[in-house]
PDB file of C-alpha atoms and ligand atoms in Angstrom:
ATOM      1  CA  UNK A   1       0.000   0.000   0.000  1.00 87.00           C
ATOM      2  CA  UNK A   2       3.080   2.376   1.066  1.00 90.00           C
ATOM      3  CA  UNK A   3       4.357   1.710  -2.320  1.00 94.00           C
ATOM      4  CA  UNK A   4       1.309   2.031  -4.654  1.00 97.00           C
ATOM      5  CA  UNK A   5       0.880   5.515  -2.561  1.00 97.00           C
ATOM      6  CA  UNK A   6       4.564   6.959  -3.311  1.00 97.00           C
ATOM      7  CA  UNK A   7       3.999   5.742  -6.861  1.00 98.00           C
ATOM      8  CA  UNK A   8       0.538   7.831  -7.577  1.00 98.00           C
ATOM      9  CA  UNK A   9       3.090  10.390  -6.072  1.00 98.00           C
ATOM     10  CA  UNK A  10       5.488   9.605  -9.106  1.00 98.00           C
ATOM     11  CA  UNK A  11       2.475   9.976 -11.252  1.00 98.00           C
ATOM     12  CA  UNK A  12       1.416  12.896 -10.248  1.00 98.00           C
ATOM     13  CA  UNK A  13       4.459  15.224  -9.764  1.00 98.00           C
ATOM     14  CA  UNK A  14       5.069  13.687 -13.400  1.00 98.00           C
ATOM     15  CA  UNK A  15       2.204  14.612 -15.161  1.00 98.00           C
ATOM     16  CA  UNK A  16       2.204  18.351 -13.148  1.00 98.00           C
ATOM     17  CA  UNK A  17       5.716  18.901 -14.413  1.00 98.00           C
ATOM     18  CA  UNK A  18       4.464  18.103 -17.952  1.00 98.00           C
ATOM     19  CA  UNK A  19       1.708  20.327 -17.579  1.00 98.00           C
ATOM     20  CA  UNK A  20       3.739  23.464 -16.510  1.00 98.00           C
ATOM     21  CA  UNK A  21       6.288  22.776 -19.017  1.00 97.00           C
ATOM     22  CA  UNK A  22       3.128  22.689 -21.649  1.00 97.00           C
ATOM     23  CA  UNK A  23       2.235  26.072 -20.562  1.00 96.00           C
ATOM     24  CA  UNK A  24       5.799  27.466 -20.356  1.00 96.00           C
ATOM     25  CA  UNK A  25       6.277  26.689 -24.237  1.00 95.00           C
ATOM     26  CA  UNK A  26       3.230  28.922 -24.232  1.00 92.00           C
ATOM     27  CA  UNK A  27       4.475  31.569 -22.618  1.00 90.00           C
ATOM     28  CA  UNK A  28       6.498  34.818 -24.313  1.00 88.00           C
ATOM     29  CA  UNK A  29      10.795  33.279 -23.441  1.00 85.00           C
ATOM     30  CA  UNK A  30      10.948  36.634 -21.306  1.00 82.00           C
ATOM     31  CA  UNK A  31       8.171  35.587 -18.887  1.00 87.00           C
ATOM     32  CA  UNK A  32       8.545  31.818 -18.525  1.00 93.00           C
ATOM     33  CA  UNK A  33      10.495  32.540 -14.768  1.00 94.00           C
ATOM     34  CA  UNK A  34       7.448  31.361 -12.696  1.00 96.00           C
ATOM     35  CA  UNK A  35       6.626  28.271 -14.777  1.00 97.00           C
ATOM     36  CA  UNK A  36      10.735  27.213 -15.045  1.00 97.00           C
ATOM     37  CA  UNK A  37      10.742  27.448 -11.007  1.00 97.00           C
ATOM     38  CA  UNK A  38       7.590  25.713 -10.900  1.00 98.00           C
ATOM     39  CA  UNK A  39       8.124  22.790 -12.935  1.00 98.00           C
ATOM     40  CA  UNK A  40      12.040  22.337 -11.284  1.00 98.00           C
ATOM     41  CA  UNK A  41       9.835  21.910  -8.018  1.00 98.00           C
ATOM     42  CA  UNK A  42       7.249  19.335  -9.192  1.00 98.00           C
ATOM     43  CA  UNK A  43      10.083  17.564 -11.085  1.00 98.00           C
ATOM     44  CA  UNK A  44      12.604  17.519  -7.824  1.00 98.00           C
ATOM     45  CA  UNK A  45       9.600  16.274  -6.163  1.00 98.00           C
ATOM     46  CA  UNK A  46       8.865  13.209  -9.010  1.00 98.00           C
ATOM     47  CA  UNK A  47      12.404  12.429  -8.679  1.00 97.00           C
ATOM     48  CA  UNK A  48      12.293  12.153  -4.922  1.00 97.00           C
ATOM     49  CA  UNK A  49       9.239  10.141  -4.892  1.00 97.00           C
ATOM     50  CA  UNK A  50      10.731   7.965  -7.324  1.00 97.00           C
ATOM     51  CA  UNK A  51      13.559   6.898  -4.948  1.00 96.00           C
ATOM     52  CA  UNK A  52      11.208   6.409  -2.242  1.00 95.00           C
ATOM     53  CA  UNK A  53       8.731   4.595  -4.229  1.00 95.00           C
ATOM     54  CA  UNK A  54      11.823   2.227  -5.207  1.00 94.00           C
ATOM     55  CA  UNK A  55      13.661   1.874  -1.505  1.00 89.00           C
ATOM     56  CA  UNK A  56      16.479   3.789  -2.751  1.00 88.00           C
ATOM     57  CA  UNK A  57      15.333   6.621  -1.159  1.00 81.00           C
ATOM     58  CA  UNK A  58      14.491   5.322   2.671  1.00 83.00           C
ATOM     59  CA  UNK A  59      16.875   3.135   5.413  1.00 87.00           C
ATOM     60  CA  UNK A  60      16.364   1.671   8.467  1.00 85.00           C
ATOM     61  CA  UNK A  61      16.575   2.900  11.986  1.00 81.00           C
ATOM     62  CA  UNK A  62      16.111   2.202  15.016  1.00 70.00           C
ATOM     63  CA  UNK A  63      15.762  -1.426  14.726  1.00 67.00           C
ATOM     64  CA  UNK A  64      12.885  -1.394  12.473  1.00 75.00           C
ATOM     65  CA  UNK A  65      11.633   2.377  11.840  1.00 77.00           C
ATOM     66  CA  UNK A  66      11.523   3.182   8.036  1.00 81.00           C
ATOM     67  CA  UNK A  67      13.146   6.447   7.529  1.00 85.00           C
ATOM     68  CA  UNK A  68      12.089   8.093   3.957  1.00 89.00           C
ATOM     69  CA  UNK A  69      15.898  10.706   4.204  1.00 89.00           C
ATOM     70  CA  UNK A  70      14.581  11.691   0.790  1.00 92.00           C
ATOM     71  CA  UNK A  71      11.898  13.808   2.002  1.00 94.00           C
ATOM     72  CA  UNK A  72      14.166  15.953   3.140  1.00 94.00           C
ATOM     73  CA  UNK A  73      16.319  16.470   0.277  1.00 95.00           C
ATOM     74  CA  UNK A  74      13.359  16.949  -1.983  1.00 96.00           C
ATOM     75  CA  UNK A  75      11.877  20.125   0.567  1.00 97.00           C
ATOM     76  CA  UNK A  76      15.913  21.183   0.727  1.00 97.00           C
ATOM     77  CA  UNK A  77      15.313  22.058  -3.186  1.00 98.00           C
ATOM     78  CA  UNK A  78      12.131  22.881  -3.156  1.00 98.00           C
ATOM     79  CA  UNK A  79      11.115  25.133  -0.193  1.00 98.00           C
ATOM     80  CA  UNK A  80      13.549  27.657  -1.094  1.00 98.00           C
ATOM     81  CA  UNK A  81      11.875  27.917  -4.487  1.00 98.00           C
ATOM     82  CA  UNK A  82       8.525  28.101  -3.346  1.00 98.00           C
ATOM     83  CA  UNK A  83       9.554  31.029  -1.267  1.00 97.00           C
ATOM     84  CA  UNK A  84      11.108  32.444  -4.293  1.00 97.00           C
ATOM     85  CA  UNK A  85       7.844  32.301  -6.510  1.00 96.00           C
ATOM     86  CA  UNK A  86       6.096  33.871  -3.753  1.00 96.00           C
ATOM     87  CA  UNK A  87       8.850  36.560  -3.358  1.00 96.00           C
ATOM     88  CA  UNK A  88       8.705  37.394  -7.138  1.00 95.00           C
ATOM     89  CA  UNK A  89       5.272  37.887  -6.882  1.00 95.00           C
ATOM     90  CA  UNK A  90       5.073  39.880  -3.914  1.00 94.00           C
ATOM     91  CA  UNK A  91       8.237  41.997  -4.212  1.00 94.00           C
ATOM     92  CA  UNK A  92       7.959  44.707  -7.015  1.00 89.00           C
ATOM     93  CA  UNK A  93      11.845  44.895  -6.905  1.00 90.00           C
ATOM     94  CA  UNK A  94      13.166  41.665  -5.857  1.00 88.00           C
ATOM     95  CA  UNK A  95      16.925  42.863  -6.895  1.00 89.00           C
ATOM     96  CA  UNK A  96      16.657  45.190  -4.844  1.00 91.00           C
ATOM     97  CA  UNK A  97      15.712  43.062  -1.457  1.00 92.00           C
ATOM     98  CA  UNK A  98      17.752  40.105  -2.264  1.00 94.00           C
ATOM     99  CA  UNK A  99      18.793  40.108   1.258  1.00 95.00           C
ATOM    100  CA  UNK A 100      15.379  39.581   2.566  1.00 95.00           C
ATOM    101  CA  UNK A 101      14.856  37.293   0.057  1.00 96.00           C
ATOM    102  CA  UNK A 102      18.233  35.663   0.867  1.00 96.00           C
ATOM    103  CA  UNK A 103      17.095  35.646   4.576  1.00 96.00           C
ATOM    104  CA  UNK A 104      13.829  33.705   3.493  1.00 96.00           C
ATOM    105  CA  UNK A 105      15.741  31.039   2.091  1.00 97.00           C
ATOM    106  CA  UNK A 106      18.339  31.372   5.092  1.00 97.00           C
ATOM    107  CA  UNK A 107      15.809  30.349   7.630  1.00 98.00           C
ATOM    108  CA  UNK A 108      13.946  27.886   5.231  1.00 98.00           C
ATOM    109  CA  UNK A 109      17.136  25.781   4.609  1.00 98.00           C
ATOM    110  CA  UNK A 110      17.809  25.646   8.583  1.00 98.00           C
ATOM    111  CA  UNK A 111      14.466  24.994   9.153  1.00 98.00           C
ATOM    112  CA  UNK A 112      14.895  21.635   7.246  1.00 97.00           C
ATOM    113  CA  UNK A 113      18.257  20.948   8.282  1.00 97.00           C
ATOM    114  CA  UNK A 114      17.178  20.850  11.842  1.00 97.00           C
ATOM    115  CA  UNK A 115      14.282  18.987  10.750  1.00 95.00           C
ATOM    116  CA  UNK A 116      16.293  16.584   9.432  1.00 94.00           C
ATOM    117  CA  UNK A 117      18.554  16.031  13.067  1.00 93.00           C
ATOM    118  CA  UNK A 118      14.704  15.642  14.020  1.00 93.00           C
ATOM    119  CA  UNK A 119      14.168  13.268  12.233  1.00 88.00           C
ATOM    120  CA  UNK A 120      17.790  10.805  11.933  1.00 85.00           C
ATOM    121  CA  UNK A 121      18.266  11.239  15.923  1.00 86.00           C
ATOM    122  CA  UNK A 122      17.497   7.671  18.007  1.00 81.00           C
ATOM    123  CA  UNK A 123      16.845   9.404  21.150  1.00 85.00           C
ATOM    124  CA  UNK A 124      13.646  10.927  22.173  1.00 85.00           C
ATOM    125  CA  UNK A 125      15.369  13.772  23.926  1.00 91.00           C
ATOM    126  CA  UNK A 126      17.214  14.707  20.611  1.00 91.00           C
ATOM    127  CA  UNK A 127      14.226  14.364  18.571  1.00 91.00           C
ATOM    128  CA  UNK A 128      12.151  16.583  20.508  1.00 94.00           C
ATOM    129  CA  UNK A 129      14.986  19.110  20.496  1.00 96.00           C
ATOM    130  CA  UNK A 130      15.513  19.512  17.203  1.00 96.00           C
ATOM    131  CA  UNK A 131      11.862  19.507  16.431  1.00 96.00           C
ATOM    132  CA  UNK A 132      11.397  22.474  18.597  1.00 97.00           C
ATOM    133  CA  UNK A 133      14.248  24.719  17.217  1.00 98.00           C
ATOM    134  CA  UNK A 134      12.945  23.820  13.845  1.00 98.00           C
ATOM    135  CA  UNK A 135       9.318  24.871  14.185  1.00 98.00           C
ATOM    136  CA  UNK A 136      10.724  28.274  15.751  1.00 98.00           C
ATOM    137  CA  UNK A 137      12.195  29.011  12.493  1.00 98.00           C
ATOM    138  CA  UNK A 138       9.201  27.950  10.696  1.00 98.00           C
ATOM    139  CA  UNK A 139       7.008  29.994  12.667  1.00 97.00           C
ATOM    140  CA  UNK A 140       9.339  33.315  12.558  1.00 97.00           C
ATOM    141  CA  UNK A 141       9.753  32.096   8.070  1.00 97.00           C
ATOM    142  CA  UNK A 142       5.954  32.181   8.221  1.00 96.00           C
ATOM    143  CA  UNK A 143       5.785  35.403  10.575  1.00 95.00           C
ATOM    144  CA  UNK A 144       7.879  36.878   7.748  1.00 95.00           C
ATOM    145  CA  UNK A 145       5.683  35.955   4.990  1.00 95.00           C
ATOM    146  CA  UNK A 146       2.409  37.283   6.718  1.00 92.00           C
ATOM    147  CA  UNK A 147       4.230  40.209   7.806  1.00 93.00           C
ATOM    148  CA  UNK A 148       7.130  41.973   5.531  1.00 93.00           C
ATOM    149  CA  UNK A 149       6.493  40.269   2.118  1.00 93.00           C
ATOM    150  CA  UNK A 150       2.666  41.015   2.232  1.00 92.00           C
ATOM    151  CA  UNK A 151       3.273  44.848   3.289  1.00 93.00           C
ATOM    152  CA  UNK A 152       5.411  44.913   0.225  1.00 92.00           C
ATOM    153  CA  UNK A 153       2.464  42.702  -1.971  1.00 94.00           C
ATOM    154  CA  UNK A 154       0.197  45.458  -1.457  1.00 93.00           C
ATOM    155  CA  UNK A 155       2.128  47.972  -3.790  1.00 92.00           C
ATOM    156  CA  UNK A 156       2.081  44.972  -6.816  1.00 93.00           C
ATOM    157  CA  UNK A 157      -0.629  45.666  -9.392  1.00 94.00           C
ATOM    158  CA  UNK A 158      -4.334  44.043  -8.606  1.00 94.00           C
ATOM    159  CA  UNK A 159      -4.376  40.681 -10.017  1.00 94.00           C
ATOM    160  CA  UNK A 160      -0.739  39.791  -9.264  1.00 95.00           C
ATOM    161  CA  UNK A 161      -1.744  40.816  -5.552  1.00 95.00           C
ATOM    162  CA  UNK A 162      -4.681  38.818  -5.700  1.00 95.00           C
ATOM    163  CA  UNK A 163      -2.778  35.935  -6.913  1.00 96.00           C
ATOM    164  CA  UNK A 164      -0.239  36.303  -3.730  1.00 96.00           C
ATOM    165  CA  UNK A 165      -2.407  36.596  -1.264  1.00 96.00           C
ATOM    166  CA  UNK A 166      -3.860  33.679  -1.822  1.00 96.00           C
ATOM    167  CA  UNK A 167      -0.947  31.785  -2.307  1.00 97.00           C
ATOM    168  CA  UNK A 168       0.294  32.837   0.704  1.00 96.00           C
ATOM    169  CA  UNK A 169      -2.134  31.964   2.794  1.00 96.00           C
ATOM    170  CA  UNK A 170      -2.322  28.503   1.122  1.00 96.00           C
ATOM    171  CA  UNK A 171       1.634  28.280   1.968  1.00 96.00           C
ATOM    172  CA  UNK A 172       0.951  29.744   6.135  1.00 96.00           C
ATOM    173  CA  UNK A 173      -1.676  26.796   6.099  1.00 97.00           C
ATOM    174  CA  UNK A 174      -0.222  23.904   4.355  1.00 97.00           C
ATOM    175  CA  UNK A 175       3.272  24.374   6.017  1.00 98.00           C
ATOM    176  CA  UNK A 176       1.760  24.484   9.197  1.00 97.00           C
ATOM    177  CA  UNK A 177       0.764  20.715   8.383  1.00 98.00           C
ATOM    178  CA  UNK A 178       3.961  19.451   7.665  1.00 97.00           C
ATOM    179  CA  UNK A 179       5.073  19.368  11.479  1.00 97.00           C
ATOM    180  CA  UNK A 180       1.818  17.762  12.670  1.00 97.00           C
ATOM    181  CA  UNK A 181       1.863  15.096  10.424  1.00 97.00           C
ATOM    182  CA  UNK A 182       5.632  14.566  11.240  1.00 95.00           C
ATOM    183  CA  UNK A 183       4.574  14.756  14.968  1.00 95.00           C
ATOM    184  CA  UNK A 184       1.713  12.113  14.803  1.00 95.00           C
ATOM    185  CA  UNK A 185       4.224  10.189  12.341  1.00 92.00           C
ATOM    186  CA  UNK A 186       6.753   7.586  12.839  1.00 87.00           C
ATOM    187  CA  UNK A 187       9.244  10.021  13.366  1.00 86.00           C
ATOM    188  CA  UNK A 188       7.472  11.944  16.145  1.00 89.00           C
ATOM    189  CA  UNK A 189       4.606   9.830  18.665  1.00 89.00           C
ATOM    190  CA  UNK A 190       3.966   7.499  16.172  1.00 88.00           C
ATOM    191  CA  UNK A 191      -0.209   7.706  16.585  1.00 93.00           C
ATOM    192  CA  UNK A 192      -0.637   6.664  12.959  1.00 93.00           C
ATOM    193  CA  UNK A 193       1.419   4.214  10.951  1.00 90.00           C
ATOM    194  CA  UNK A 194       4.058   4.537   8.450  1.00 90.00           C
ATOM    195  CA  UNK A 195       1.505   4.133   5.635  1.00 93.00           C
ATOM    196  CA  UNK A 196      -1.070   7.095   6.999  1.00 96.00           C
ATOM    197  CA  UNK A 197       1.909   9.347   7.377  1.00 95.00           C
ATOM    198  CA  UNK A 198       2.818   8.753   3.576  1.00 95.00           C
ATOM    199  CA  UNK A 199      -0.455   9.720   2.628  1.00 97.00           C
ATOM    200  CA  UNK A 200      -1.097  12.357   4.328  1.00 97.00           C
ATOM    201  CA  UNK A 201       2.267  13.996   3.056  1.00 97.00           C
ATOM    202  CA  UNK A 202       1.303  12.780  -0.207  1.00 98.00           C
ATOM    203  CA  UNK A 203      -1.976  14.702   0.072  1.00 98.00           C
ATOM    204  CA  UNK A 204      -0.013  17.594   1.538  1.00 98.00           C
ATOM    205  CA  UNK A 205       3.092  18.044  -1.144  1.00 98.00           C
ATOM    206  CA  UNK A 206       0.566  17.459  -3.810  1.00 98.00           C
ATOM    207  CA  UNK A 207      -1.722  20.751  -2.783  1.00 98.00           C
ATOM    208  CA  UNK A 208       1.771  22.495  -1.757  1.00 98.00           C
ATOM    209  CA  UNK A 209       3.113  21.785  -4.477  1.00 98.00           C
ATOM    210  CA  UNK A 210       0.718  21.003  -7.674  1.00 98.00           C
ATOM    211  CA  UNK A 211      -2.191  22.958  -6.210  1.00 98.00           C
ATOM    212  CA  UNK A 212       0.260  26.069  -5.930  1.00 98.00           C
ATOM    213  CA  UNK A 213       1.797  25.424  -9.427  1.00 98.00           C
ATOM    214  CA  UNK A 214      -1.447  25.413 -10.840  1.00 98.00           C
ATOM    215  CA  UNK A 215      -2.791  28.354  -8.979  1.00 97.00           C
ATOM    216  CA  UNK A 216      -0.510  30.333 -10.401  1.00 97.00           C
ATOM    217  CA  UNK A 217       0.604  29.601 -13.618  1.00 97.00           C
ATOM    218  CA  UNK A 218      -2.930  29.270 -14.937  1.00 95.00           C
ATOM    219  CA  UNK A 219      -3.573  32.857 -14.043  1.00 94.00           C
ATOM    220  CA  UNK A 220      -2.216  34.659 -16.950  1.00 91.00           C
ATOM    221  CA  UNK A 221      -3.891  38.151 -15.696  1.00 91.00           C
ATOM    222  CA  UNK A 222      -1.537  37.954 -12.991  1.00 93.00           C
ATOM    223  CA  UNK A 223       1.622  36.794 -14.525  1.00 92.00           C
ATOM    224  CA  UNK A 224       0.817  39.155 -17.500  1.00 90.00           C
ATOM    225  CA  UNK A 225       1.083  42.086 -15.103  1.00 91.00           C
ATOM    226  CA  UNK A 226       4.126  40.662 -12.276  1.00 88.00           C
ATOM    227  CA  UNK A 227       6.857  42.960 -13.245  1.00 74.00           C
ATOM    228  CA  UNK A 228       5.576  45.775 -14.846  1.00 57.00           C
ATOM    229  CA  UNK A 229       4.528  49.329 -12.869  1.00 46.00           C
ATOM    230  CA  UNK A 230       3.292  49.309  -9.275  1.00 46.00           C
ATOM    231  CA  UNK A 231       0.173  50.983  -8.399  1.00 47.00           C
ATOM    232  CA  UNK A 232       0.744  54.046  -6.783  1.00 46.00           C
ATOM    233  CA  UNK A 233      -2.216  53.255  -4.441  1.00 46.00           C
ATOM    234  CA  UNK A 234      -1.250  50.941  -1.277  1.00 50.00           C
ATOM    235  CA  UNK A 235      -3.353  49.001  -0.574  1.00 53.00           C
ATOM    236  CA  UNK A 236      -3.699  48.175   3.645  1.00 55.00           C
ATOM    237  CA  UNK A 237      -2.762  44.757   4.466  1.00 56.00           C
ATOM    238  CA  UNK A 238      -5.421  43.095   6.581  1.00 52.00           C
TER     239      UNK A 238
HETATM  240  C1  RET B   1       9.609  19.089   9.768  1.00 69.98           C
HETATM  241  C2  RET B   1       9.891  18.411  11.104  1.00 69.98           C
HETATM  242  C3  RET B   1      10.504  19.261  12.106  1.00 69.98           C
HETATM  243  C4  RET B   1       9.699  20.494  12.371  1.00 69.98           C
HETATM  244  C5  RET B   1       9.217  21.167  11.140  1.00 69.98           C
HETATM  245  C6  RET B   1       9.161  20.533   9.917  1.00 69.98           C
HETATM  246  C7  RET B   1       8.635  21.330   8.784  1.00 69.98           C
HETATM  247  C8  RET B   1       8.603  21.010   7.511  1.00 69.98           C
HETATM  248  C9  RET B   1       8.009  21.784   6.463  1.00 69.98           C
HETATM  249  C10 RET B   1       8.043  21.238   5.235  1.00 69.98           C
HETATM  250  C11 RET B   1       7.469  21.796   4.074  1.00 69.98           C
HETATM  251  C12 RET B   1       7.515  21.124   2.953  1.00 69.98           C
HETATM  252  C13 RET B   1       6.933  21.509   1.718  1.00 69.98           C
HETATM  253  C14 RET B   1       7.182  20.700   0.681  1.00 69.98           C
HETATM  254  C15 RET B   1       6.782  20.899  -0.637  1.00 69.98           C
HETATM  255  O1  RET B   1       5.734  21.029  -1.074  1.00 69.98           O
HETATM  256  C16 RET B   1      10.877  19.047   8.939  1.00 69.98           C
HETATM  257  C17 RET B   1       8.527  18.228   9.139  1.00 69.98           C
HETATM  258  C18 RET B   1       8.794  22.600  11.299  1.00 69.98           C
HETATM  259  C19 RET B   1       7.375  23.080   6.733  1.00 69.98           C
HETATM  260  C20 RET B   1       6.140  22.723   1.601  1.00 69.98           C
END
């Protein structure tokens, strides 16, 4: 069953990727940035399912616990460029704060490094460490989205801020799943079993991830207008 589910997950980051790439070729060369990001992440994630679907991708600890280390090189790669659609959407100059968007990524990448200890360490005590200083940085990343990134959002024509709102509200919630599951998991209290825990990351990286893609790159009003001239209107951020 853990297998057929990481396969559909093969399937479907597969036939996303196709998709975006489909619509990139439709797209002008000069504004193909959001469906090129895009498609690396659905195709990172394909590839990592792929190992996991096939074993290469998992080992065992503990004596018996079935870690899936692939997970966390697939959100390594891919985090960081979800942040970085939603930073080219929501920044009108994102040359110009490529520090903030640098710190994004910063606090991303250690929030699934320290995930990672999280999850490879045998004892509880380092476990529950490492879980703790990890959702810290998620909740401050998050803070930062809701916070500085939509404050800048709000200067970003209509349909492109629109477009990020909603995405970033989808990212705030979805996120927010990714420790719970982990907690209920195998790797945290163990409440469900290995093969609940793949599905219900399955269920989340496919509405992270596909759900976003599509979101957004079917919403040519929006990518039409990311880039060109700010409102001078801004808009309050509620
Ligand atoms: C872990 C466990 C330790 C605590 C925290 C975690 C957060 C993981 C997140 C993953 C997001 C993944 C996405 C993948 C692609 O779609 C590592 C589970 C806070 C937020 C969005």
């Amino acid at each position: 069953m853990e297998t057929f589910l990481l396969w559909i997950g093969v399937i479907g980051f597969v036939a996303a990727t196709a998709y975006f790439v489909l619509l990139g070729t439709r797209t002008p060369p000069g504004k193909r940035i959001f469906h090129v990001i895009t498609a690396v992440i659905t195709g990172v994630a394909a590839f990592s399912y792929l190992m996991m679907a096939t074993g290469a991708g998992a080992t065992m600890v503990d004596g018996g616990r079935l870690f899936y280390y692939f997970r966390y090189i697939d959100w390594v790669i891919t985090t960081p460029l979800l942040l970085l659609d939603l930073a080219l959407l929501g920044l009108a100059s994102p040359r110009r704060n490529a520090g903030f968007i640098a710190g994004l990524i910063g606090l991303d990448l250690f929030m699934i490094l320290t995930g990672l200890l999280a999850g490879s360490r045998s004892s509880g005590f380092g476990r529950g460490f490492w879980f703790i200083v990890s959702t810290v940085a998620l909740v401050a990343l998050l803070y930062l989205v809701v916070t500085r990134l939509f404050s800048e959002a709000a200067g970003q024509p209509e349909a492109v801020y629109q477009i990020f709102r909603t995405l970033a509200y989808l990212t705030a919630v979805l996120w927010a799943f990714y420790p719970i599951v982990w907690l209920i998991g195998t790797e945290g209290f163990g409440a469900v079993n290995s093969t609940v825990e793949v599905l219900l990351f399955l269920i989340l990286d496919f509405l992270a991830k596909i759900g976003f893609g599509l979101l957004l790159l079917t919403n040519r009003e929006a990518l039409d207008q990311v880039g060109g001239s700010a409102q001078p209107s801004r808009r309050r951020v509620v």
